[in-house]
Coordinates of C-alpha atoms in Angstrom, one line a residue:
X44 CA 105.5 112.4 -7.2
X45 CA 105.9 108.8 -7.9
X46 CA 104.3 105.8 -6.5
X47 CA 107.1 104.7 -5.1
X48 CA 108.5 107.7 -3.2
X49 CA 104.9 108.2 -1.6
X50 CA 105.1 105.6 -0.1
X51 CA 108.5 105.4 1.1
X52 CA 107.3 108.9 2.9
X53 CA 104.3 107.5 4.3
X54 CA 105.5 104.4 5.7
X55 CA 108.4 107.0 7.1
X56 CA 106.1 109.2 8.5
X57 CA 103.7 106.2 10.1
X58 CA 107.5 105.2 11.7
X59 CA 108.0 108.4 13.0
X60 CA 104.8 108.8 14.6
X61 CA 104.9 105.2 15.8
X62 CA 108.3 105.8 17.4
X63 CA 106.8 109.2 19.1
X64 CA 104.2 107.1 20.4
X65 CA 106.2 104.4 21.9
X66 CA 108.9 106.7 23.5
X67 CA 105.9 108.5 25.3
X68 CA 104.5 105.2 26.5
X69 CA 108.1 104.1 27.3
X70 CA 108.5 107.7 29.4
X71 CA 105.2 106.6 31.4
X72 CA 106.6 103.9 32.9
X73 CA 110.4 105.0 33.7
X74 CA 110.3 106.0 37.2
X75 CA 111.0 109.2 38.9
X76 CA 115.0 109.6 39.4
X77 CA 115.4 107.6 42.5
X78 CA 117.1 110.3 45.6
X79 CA 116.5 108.1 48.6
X80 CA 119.7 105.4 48.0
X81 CA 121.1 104.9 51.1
X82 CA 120.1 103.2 54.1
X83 CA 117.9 105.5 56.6
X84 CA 119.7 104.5 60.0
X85 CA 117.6 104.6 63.9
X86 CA 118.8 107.8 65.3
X87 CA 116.4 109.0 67.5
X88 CA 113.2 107.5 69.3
X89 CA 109.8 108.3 68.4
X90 CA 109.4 109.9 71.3
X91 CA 112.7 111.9 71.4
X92 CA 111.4 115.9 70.5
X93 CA 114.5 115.6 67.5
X94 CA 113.0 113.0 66.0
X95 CA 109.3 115.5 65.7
X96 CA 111.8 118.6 64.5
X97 CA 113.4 116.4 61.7
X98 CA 110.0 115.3 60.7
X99 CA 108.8 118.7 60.7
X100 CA 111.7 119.9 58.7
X101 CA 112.6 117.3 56.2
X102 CA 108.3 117.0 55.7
X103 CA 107.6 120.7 55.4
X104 CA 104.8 121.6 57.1
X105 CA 105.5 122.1 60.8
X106 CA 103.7 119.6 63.3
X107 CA 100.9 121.7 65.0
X108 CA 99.7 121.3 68.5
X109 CA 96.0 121.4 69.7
X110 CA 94.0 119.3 67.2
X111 CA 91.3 116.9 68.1
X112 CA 91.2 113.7 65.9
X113 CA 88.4 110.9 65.3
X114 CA 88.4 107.4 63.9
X115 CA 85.4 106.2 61.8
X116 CA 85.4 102.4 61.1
X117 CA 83.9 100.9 57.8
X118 CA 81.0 102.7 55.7
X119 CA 78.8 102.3 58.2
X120 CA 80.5 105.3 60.0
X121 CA 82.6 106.8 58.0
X122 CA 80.0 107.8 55.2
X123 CA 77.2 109.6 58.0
X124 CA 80.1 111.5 59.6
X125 CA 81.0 112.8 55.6
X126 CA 77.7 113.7 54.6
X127 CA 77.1 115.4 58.0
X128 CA 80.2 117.9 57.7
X129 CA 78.7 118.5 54.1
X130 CA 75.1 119.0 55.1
X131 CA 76.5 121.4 57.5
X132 CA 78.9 123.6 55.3
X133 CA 78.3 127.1 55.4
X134 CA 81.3 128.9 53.4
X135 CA 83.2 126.6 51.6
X136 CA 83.2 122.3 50.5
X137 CA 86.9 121.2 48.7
X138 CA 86.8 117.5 47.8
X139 CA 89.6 115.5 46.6
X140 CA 89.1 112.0 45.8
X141 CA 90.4 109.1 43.5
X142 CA 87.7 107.0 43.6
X143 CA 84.4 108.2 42.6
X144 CA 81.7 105.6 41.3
X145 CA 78.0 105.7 40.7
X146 CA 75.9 104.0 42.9
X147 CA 73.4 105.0 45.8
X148 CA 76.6 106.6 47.7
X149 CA 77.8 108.1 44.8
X150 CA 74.2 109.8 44.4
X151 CA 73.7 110.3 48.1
X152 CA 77.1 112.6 47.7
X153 CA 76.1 113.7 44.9
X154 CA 73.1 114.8 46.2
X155 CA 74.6 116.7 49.7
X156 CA 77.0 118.7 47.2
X157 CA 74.5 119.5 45.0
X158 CA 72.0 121.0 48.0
X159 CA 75.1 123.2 49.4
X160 CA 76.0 124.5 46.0
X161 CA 72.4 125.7 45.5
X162 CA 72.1 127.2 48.8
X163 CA 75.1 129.3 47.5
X164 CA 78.1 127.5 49.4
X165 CA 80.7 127.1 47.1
X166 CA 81.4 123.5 46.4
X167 CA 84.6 122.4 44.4
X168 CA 85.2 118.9 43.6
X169 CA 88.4 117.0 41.8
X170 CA 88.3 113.3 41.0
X171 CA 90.7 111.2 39.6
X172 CA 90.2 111.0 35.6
X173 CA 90.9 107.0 35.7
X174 CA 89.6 107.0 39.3
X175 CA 86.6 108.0 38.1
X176 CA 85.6 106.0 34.8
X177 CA 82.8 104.3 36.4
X178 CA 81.3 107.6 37.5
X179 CA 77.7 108.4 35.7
X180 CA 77.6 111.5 33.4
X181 CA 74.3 112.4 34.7
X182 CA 75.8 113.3 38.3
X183 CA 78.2 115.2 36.8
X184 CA 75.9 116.9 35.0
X185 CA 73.6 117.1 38.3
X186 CA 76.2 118.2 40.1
X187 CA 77.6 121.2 37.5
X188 CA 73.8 122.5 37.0
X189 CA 73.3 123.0 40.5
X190 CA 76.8 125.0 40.7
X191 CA 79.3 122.7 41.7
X192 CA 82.7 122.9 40.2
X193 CA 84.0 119.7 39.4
X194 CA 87.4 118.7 37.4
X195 CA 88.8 116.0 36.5
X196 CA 92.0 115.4 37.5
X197 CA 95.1 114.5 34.3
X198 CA 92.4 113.6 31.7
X199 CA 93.9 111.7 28.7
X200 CA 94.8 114.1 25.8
X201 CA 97.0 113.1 22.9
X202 CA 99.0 116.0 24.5
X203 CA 99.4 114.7 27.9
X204 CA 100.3 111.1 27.4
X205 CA 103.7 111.0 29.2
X206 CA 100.9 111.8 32.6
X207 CA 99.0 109.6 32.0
X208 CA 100.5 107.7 35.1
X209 CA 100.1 110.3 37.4
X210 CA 97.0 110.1 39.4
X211 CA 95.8 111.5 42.2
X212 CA 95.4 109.0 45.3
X213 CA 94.5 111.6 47.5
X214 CA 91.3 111.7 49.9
X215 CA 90.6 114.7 51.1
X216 CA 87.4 116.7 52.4
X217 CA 87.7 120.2 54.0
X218 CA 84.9 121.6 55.1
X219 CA 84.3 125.8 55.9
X220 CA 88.3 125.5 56.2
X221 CA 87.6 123.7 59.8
X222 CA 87.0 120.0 59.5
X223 CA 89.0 117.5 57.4
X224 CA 88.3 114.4 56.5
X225 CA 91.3 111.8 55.5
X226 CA 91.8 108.2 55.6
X227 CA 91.4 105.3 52.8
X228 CA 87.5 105.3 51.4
X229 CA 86.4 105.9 48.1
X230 CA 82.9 106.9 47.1
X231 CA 81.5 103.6 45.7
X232 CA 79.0 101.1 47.2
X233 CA 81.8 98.7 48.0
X234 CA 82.9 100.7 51.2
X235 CA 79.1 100.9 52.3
X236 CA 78.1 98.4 55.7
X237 CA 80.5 97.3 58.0
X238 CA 82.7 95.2 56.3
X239 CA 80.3 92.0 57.2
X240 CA 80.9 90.2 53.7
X241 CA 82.9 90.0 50.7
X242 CA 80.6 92.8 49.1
X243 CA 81.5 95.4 52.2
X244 CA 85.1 96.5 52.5
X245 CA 87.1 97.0 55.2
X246 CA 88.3 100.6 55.5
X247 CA 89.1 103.6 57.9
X248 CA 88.9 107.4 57.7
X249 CA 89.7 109.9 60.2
X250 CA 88.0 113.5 61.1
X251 CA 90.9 115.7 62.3
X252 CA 89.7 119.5 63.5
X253 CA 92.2 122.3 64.8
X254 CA 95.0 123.8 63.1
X255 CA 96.4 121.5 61.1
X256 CA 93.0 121.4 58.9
X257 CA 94.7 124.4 57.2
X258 CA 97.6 122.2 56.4
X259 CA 94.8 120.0 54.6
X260 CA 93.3 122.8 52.8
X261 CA 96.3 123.8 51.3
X262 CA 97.0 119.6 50.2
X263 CA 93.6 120.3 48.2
X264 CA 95.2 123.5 46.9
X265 CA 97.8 121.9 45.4
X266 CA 95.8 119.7 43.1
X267 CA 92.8 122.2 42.3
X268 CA 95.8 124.7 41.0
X269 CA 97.4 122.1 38.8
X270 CA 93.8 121.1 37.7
X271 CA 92.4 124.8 37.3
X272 CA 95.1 127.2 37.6
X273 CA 92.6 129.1 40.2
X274 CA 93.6 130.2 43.5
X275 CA 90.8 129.8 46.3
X276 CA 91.6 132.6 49.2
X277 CA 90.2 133.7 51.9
X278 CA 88.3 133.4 55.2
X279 CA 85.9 130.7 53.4
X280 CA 89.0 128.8 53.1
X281 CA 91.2 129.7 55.5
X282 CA 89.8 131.4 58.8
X283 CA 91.4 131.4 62.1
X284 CA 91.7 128.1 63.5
X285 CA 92.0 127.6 67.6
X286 CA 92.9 125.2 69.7
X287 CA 90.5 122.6 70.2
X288 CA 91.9 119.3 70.8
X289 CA 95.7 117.8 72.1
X290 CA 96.7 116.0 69.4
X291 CA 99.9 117.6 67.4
X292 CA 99.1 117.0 63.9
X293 CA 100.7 117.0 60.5
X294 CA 99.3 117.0 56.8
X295 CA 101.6 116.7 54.2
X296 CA 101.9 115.7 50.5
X297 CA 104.0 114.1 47.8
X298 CA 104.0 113.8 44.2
X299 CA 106.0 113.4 41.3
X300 CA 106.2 117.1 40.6
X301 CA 107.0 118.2 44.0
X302 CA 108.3 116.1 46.9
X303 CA 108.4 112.8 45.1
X304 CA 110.4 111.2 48.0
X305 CA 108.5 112.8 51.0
X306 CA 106.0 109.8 51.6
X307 CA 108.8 107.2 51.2
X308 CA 111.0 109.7 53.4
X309 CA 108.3 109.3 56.0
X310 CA 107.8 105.9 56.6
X311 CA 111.6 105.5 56.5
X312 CA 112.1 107.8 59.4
X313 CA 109.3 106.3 61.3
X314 CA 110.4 102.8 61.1
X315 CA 113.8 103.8 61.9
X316 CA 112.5 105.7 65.1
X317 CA 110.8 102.8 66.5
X318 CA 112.1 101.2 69.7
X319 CA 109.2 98.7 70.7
X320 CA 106.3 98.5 68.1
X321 CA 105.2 99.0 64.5
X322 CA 101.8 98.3 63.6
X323 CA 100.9 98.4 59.9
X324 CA 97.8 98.3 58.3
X325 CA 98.6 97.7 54.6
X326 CA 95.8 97.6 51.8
X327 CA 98.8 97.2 49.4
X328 CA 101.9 96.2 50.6
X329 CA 104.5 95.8 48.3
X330 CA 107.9 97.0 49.6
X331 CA 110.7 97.9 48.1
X332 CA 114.5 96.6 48.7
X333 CA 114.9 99.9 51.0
X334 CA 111.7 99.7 53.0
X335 CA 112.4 96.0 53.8
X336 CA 116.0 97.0 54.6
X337 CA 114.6 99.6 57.2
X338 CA 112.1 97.2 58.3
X339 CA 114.7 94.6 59.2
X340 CA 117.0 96.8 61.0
X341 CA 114.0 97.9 63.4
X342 CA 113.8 94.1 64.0
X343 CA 117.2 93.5 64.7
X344 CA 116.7 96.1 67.2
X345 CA 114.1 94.5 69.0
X346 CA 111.7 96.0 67.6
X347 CA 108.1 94.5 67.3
X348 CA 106.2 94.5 63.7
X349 CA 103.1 93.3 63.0
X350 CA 101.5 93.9 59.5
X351 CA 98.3 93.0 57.8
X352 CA 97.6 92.5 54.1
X353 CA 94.6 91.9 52.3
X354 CA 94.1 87.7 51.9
X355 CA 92.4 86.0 48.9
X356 CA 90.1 88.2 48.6
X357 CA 91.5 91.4 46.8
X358 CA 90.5 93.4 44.0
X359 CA 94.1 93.6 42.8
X360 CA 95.5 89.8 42.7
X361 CA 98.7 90.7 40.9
X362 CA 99.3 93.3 43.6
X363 CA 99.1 90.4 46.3
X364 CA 101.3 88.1 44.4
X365 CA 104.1 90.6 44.2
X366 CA 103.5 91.1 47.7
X367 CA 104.1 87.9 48.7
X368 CA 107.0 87.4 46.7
X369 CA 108.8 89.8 48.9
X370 CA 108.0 88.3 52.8
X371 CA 110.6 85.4 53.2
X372 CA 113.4 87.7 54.4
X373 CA 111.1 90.0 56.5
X374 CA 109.3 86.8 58.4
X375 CA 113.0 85.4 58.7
X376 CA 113.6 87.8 60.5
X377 CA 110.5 87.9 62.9
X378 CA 108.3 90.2 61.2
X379 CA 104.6 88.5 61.9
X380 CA 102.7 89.0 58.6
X381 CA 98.7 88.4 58.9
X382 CA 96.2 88.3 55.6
X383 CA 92.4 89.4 56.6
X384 CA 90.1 86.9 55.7
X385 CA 86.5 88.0 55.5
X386 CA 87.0 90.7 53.0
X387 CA 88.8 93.0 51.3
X388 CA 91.0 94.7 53.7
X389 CA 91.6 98.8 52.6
X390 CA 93.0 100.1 55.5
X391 CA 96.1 102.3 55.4
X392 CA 97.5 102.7 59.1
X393 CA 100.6 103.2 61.0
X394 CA 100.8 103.3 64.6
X395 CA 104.6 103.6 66.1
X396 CA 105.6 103.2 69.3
X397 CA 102.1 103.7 70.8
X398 CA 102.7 107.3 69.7
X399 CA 103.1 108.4 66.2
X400 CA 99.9 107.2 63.8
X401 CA 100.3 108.0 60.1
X402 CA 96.8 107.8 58.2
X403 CA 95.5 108.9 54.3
X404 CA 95.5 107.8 50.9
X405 CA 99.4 106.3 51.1
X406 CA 99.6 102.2 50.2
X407 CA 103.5 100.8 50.4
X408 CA 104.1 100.6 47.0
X409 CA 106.1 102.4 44.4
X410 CA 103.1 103.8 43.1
X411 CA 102.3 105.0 46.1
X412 CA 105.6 106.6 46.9
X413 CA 107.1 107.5 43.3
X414 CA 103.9 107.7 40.9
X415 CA 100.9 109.4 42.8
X416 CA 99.7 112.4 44.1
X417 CA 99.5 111.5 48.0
X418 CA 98.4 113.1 51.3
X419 CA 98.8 111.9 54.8
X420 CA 97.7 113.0 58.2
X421 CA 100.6 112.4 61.3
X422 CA 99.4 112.3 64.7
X423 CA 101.6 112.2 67.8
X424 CA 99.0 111.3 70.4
X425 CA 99.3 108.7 72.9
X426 CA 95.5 108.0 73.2
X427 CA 94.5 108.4 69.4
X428 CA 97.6 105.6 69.2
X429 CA 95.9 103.2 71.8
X430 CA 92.7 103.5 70.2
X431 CA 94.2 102.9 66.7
X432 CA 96.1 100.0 68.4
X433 CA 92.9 98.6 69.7
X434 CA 91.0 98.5 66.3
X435 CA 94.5 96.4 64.8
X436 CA 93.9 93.9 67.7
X437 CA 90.2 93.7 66.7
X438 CA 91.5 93.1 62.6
X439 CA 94.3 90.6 64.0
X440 CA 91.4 88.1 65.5
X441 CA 89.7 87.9 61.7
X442 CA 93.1 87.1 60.0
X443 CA 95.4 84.3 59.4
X444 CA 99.3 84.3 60.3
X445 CA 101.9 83.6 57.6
X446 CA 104.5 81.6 59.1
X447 CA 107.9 81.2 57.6
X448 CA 107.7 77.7 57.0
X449 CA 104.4 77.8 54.9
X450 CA 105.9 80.7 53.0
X451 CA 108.4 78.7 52.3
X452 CA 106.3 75.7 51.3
X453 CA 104.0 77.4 49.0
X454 CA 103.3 75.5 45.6
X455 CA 106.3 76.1 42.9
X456 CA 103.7 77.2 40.9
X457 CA 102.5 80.2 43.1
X458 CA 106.8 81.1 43.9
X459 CA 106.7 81.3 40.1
X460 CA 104.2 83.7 39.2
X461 CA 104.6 85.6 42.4
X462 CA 108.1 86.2 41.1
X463 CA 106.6 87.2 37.9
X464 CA 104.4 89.6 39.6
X465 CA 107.0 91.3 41.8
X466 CA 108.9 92.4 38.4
X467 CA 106.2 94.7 37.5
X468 CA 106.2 96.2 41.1
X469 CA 107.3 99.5 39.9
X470 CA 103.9 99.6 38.0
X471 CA 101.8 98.4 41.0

């Protein structure tokens, strides 16, 4: 073979793989088929019991009575209440989480897993393969020689690529099959303290025991099964669950495999049900034309919404740019928009109504709704909802209020590249 025709057959051969390459990376960032076009209009109240049936039957899983829920404010609480349903496990520990670092909470968990595995409780652990880049090998490799099963969740392979974007958000611990644990913490030194400086997040996570922890277990099911291909039955998993609590309750997922719209579907059908009040606590808030459409019919309605947003100090500063770039029509129309100033602000809470709180892993964002694995807890429970209410009013005094007219005067500068940010929203 000539000279010449080699490398007219290389160079098509490097064009061939190049153009596989770039229509996998170009497949990565198409989004799921959008389903959810049309505007979702108020038809019931939050309180009406057609509005809890829909939910239960457009959502899946049914909403449960009898389950007793508690709130856990910043490290400083959540992380003790954790490692004391771990230390305690006697048949069974399923972890799910996206964020999974080393430092002296990572070991600490580490640790507590570690201790139940060798006392013969089986432990199974997934984490997030990018979530979980900044975890140490060594407690992995702690972890796995004292008989926890851990997995990493979409790991990059040549083969996988067109995944790569797919991530699991979810955080999840279950427990003997009887206590779950849900809500917006990651396992890194960040969310230690009690958010009293820029190095100490602000975050909550939520204990939920009764029935509905079943609905939980199965939300870790879903991922260890795509992760493993294993099936984990039985009464270590599963046992009979009693009443112990009256909250109704309501764990449910979405991802882009299965129920890509539930999440979105959600928060739609909750702002549409509300007749006096929506607080939102929003660690990324970055709507899209739909949500802000719902949102501004519930204030045309009278409704009340109050949201807060992280402020300057974020870990994500392209996320709050795009954010801002969408809250001129919402505060036009009386939405009242607040940025928490002391630190970063991580919380991920809805409260409708004084009745319906929605908590977990979900931020308002297309990733969020179209490109992550996410799991939510829904809780219709008048006094959960006024203690949920009262830590909002507690984050309210430590921010400061956008007002329309300094939105509207920002720097060009800032309306420039907050524009530019807000084109990449689908990514964000």
């Amino acid at each position: 073979m000539s000279w010449s025709r080699r490398r007219i057959l290389v160079a098509g051969l490097v064009g061939a793989l190049l153009a596989i390459a770039l229509t996998v990376i170009a497949l990565n960032f198409v989004q799921p088929e959008r389903r959810i076009q049309r505007q979702v209009e108020h038809r019931y109240a939050t309180d009406d019991p057609r509005f809890r049936h829909e939910l239960s039957t457009l959502l899946g899983p049914p909403i449960i009575e009898g389950n007793r829920v508690a709130n856990f404010e910043n490290g400083e609480q959540i992380f003790p209440a954790m490692l004391a349903a771990i230390r305690g496990a006697r048949h069974s520990i399923n972890f799910e989480t996206y964020i999974y670092w080393s430092g002296d909470i990572g070991r600490e968990f580490a640790e507590a897993l570690s201790e139940r595995a060798r006392a013969k409780v089986p432990v199974h652990v997934l984490v997030d393969w990018v979530g979980s880049q900044k975890m140490d090998e060594v407690l992995i490799h702690r972890m796995t020689q004292a008989g926890v099963r851990i997995e990493r969740y979409h790991p990059l392979h040549w083969y996988h690529l067109v995944r790569m974007n797919n991530r699991t958000h979810r955080k999840l611990l279950v427990v003997d099959g009887k206590i779950g644990f849900t809500g917006g913490v990651g396992i890194a030194d960040q969310w230690q303290g009690n958010a009293q400086d820029e190095e100490h997040w602000r975050d909550s996570h939520y204990r939920i025991e009764g029935p509905a922890v079943a609905q939980m277990q199965a939300a870790f099911m879903d991922n260890w099964i795509k992760a493993t291909g294993r099936v984990l039955r039985g009464e270590a998993y599963f046992p009979p669950l009693t009443r112990v609590g009256d909250a109704a309750g309501q764990v449910f997922t979405s991802s882009p495999t299965g129920g890509a719209d539930s999440m979105l579907l959600m928060y739609l059908l909750a702002f549409s049900s509300a007749v006096k009040t929506i607080d939102l606590s929003a660690s990324y808030f970055v709507p899209d034309e739909l949500t802000l459409r719902v949102l501004g019919d519930a204030l045309k309605r009278g409704v009340r919404v109050r949201i807060i947003v992280p402020g300057e100090d974020i870990d994500t500063e392209i996320v709050r740019k795009a954010s801002r770039a969408s809250w001129g029509e919402l505060l036009a129309e009386g939405a009242q928009i607040f940025e928490y100033q002391p630190t970063m602000f991580h919380c991920k809470t809805l409260i409708v109504d004084g009745l319906l709180v929605s908590v977990g892993s979900t931020n308002i964002d297309t990733r969020s709704f179209r490109l992550n694995d996410e799991a939510n807890l829904n809780v219709y429970d008048t006094a959960f909802a006024r203690e949920l209410t009262e830590v909002f009013e507690r984050d309210l005094k430590r921010t400061r209020q956008i007002t329309l007219e300094s939105w509207r005067n920002r720097p060009l500068t800032e309306k420039i590249v907050e524009n530019a940010a807000a084109a990449l929203s689908s990514q964000l």
